[in-house]
PDB file of C-alpha atoms in Angstrom:
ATOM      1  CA  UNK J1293     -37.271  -2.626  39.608  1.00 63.00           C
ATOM      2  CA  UNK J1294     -40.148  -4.129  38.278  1.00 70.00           C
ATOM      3  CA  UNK J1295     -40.332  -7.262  36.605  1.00 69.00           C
ATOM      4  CA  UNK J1296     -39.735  -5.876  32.817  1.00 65.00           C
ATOM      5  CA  UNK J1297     -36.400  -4.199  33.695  1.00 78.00           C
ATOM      6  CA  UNK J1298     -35.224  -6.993  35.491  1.00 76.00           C
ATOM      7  CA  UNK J1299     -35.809  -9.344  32.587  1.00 76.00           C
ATOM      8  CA  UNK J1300     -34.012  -6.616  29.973  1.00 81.00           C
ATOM      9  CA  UNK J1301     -31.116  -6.845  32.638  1.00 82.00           C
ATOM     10  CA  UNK J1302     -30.939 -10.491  32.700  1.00 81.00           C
ATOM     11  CA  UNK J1303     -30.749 -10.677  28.656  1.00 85.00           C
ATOM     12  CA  UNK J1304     -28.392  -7.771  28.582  1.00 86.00           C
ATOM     13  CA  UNK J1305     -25.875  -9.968  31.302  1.00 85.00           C
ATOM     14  CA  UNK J1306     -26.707 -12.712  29.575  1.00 84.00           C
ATOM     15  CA  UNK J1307     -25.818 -11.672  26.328  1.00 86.00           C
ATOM     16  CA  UNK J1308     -22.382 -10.105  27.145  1.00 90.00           C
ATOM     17  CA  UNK J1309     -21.709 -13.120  29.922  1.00 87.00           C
ATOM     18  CA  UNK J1310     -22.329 -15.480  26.458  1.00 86.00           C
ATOM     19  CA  UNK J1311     -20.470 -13.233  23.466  1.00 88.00           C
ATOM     20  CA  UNK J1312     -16.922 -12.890  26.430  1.00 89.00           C
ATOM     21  CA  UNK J1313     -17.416 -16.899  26.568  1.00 89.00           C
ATOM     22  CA  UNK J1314     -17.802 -17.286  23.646  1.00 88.00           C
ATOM     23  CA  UNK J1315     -14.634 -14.994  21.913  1.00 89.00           C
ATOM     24  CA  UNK J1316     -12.599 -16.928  24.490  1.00 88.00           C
ATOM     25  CA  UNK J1317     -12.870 -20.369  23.217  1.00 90.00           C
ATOM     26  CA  UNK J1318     -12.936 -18.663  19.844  1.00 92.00           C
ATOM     27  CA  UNK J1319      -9.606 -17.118  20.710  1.00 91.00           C
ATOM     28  CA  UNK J1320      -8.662 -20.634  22.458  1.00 91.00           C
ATOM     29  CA  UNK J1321      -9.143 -22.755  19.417  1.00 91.00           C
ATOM     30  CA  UNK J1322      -7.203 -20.237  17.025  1.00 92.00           C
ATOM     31  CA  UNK J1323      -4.104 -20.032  19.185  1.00 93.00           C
ATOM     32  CA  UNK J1324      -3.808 -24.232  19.534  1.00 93.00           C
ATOM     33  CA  UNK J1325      -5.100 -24.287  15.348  1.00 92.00           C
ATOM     34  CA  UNK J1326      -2.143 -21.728  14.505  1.00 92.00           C
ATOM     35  CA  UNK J1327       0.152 -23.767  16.975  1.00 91.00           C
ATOM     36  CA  UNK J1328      -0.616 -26.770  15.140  1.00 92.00           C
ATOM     37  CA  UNK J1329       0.001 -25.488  11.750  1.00 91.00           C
ATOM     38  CA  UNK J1330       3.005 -23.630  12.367  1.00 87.00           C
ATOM     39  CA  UNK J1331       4.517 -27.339  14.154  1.00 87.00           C
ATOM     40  CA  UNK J1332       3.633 -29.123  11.137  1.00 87.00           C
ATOM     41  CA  UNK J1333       5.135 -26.057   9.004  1.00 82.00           C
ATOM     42  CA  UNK J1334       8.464 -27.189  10.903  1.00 80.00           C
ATOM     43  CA  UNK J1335       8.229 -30.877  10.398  1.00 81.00           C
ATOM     44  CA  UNK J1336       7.431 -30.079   6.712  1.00 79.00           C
ATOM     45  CA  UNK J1337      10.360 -28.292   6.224  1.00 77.00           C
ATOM     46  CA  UNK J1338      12.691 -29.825   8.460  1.00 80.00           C
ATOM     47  CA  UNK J1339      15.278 -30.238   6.078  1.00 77.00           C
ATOM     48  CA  UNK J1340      15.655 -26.495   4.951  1.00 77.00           C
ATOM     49  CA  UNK J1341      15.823 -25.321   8.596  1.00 82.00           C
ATOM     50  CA  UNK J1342      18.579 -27.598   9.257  1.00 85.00           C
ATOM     51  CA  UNK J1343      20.510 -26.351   6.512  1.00 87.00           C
ATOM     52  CA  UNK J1344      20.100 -23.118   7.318  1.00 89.00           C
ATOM     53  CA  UNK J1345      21.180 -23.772  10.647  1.00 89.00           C
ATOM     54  CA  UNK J1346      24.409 -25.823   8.923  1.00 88.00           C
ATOM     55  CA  UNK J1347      25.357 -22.737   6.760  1.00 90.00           C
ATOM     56  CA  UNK J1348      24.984 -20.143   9.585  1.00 90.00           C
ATOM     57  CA  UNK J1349      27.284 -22.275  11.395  1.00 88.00           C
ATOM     58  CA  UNK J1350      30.163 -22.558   8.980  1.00 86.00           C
ATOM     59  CA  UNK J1351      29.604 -18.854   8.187  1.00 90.00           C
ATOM     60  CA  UNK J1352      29.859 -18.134  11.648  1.00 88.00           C
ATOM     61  CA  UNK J1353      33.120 -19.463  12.741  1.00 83.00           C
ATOM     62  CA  UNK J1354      35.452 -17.252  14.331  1.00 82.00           C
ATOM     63  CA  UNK J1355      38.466 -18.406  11.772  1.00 78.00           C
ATOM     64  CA  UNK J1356      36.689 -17.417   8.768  1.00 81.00           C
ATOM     65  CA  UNK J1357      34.346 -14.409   7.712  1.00 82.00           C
ATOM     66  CA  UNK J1358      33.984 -15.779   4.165  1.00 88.00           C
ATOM     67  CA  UNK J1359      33.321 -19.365   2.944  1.00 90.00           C
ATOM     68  CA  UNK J1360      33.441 -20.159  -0.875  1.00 93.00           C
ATOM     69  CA  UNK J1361      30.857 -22.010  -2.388  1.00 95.00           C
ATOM     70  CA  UNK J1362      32.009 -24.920  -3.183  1.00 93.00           C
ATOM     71  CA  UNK J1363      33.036 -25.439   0.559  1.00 91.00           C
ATOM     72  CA  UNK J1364      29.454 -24.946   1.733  1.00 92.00           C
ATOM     73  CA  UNK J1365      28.401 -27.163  -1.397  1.00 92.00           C
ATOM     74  CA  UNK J1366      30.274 -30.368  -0.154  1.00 91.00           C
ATOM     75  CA  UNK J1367      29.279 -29.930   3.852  1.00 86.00           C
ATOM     76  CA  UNK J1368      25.915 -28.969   2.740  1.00 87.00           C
ATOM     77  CA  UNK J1369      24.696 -32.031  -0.080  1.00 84.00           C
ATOM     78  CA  UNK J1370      21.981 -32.702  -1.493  1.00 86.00           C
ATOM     79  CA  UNK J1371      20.897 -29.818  -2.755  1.00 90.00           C
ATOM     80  CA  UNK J1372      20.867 -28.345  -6.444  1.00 93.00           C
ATOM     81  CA  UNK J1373      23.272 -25.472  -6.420  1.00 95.00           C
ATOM     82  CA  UNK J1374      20.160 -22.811  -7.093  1.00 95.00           C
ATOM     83  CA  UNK J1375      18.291 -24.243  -3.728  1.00 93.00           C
ATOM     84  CA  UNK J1376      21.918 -24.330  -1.420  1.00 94.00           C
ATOM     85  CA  UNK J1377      21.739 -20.367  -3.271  1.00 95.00           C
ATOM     86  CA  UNK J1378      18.462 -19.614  -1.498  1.00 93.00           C
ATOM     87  CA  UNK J1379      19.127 -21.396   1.542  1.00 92.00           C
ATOM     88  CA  UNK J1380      22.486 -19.061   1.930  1.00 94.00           C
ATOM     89  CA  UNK J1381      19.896 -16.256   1.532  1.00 94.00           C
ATOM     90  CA  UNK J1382      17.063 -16.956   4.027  1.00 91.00           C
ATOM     91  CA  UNK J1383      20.645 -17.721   6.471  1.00 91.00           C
ATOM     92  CA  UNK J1384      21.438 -14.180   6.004  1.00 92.00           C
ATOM     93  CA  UNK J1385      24.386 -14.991   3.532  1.00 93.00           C
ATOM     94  CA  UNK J1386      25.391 -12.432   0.810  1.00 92.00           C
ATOM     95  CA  UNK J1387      27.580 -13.593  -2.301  1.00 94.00           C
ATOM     96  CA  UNK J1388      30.754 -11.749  -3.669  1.00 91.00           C
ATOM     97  CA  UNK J1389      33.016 -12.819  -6.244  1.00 95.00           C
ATOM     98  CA  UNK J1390      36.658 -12.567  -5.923  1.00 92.00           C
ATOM     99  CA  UNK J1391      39.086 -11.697  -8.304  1.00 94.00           C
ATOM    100  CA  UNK J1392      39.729 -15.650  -9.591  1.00 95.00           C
ATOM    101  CA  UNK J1393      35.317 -15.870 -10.620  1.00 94.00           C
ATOM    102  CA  UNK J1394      34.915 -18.054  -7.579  1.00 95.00           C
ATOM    103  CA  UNK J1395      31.821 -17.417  -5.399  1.00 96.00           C
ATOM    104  CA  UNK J1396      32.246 -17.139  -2.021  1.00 95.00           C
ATOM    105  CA  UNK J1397      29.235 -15.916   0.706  1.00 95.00           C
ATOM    106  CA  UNK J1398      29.586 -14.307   4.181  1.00 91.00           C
ATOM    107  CA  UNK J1399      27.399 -13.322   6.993  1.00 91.00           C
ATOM    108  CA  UNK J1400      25.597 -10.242   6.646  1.00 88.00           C
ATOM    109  CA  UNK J1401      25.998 -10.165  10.469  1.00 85.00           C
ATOM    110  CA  UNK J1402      29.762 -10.608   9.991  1.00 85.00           C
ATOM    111  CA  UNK J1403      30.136  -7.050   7.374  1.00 78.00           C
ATOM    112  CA  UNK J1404      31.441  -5.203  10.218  1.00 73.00           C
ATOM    113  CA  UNK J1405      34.047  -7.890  10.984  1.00 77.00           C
ATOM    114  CA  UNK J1406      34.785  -8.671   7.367  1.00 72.00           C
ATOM    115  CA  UNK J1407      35.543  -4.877   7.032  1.00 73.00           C
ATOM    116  CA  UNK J1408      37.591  -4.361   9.847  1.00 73.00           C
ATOM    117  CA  UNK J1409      39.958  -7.297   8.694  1.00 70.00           C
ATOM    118  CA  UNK J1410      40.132  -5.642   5.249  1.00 69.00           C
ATOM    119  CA  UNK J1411      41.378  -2.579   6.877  1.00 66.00           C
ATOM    120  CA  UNK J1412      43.891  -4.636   8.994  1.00 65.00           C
ATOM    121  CA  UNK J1413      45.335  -6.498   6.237  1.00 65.00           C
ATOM    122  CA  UNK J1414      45.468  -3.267   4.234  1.00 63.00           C
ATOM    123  CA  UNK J1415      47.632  -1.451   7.071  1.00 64.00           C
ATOM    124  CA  UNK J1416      49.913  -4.256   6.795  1.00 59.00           C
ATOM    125  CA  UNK J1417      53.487  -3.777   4.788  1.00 60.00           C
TER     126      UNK J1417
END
């Protein structure tokens, strides 16, 4: 090999040794930046996870498939009835209204369930 090649090989290992180093910390630094960001996401909006945690879990108990509004409204204050609306939402809640006007929301999850009570209660003399 003479002396020419040799150098070209050198660069050439160099080069790739450097651009894999270098794309590593790159890659490094973006996962801890987007780990950062998406931790201070969650402090931000602490409050709004925690109620949609709170309205999964009343919508979730085994007892009852639907919850009116104004249930969820007093175990879940401090929030204008519009917000508690789209907190239900991003929960996975879906609104009906019953005969009366009142608004109640269930589970999407919970359809199947809901359903098969219907059915039960329907059978029934």
């Amino acid at each position: 090999m003479t002396p020419f090649t040799a150098g070209v090989v050198a660069s050439l290992v160099g080069a790739i040794v450097g651009a894999v180093v270098g794309g590593a910390v790159s890659w490094l630094l973006n996962r801890q930046l987007h780990a950062q960001q998406l931790e201070r996401l969650r402090t931000q909006y602490k409050t709004e996870f925690a109620a949609e945690d709170t309205a999964r879990h009343f919508l979730g108990h085994k007892g009852y498939t639907d919850r009116s509004f104004e249930v969820l409204r007093k175990h879940l204050g401090g929030f204008d009835d519009d917000e508690l609306r789209r907190i239900l939402v991003r929960a996975g809640a879906v609104r009906t209204y019953r005969d009366d006007g009142s608004e109640w929301w269930r589970l999407l999850s919970r359809m199947d369930e809901y359903i098969e009570h219907k059915a039960g209660a329907a059978r029934r003399p």
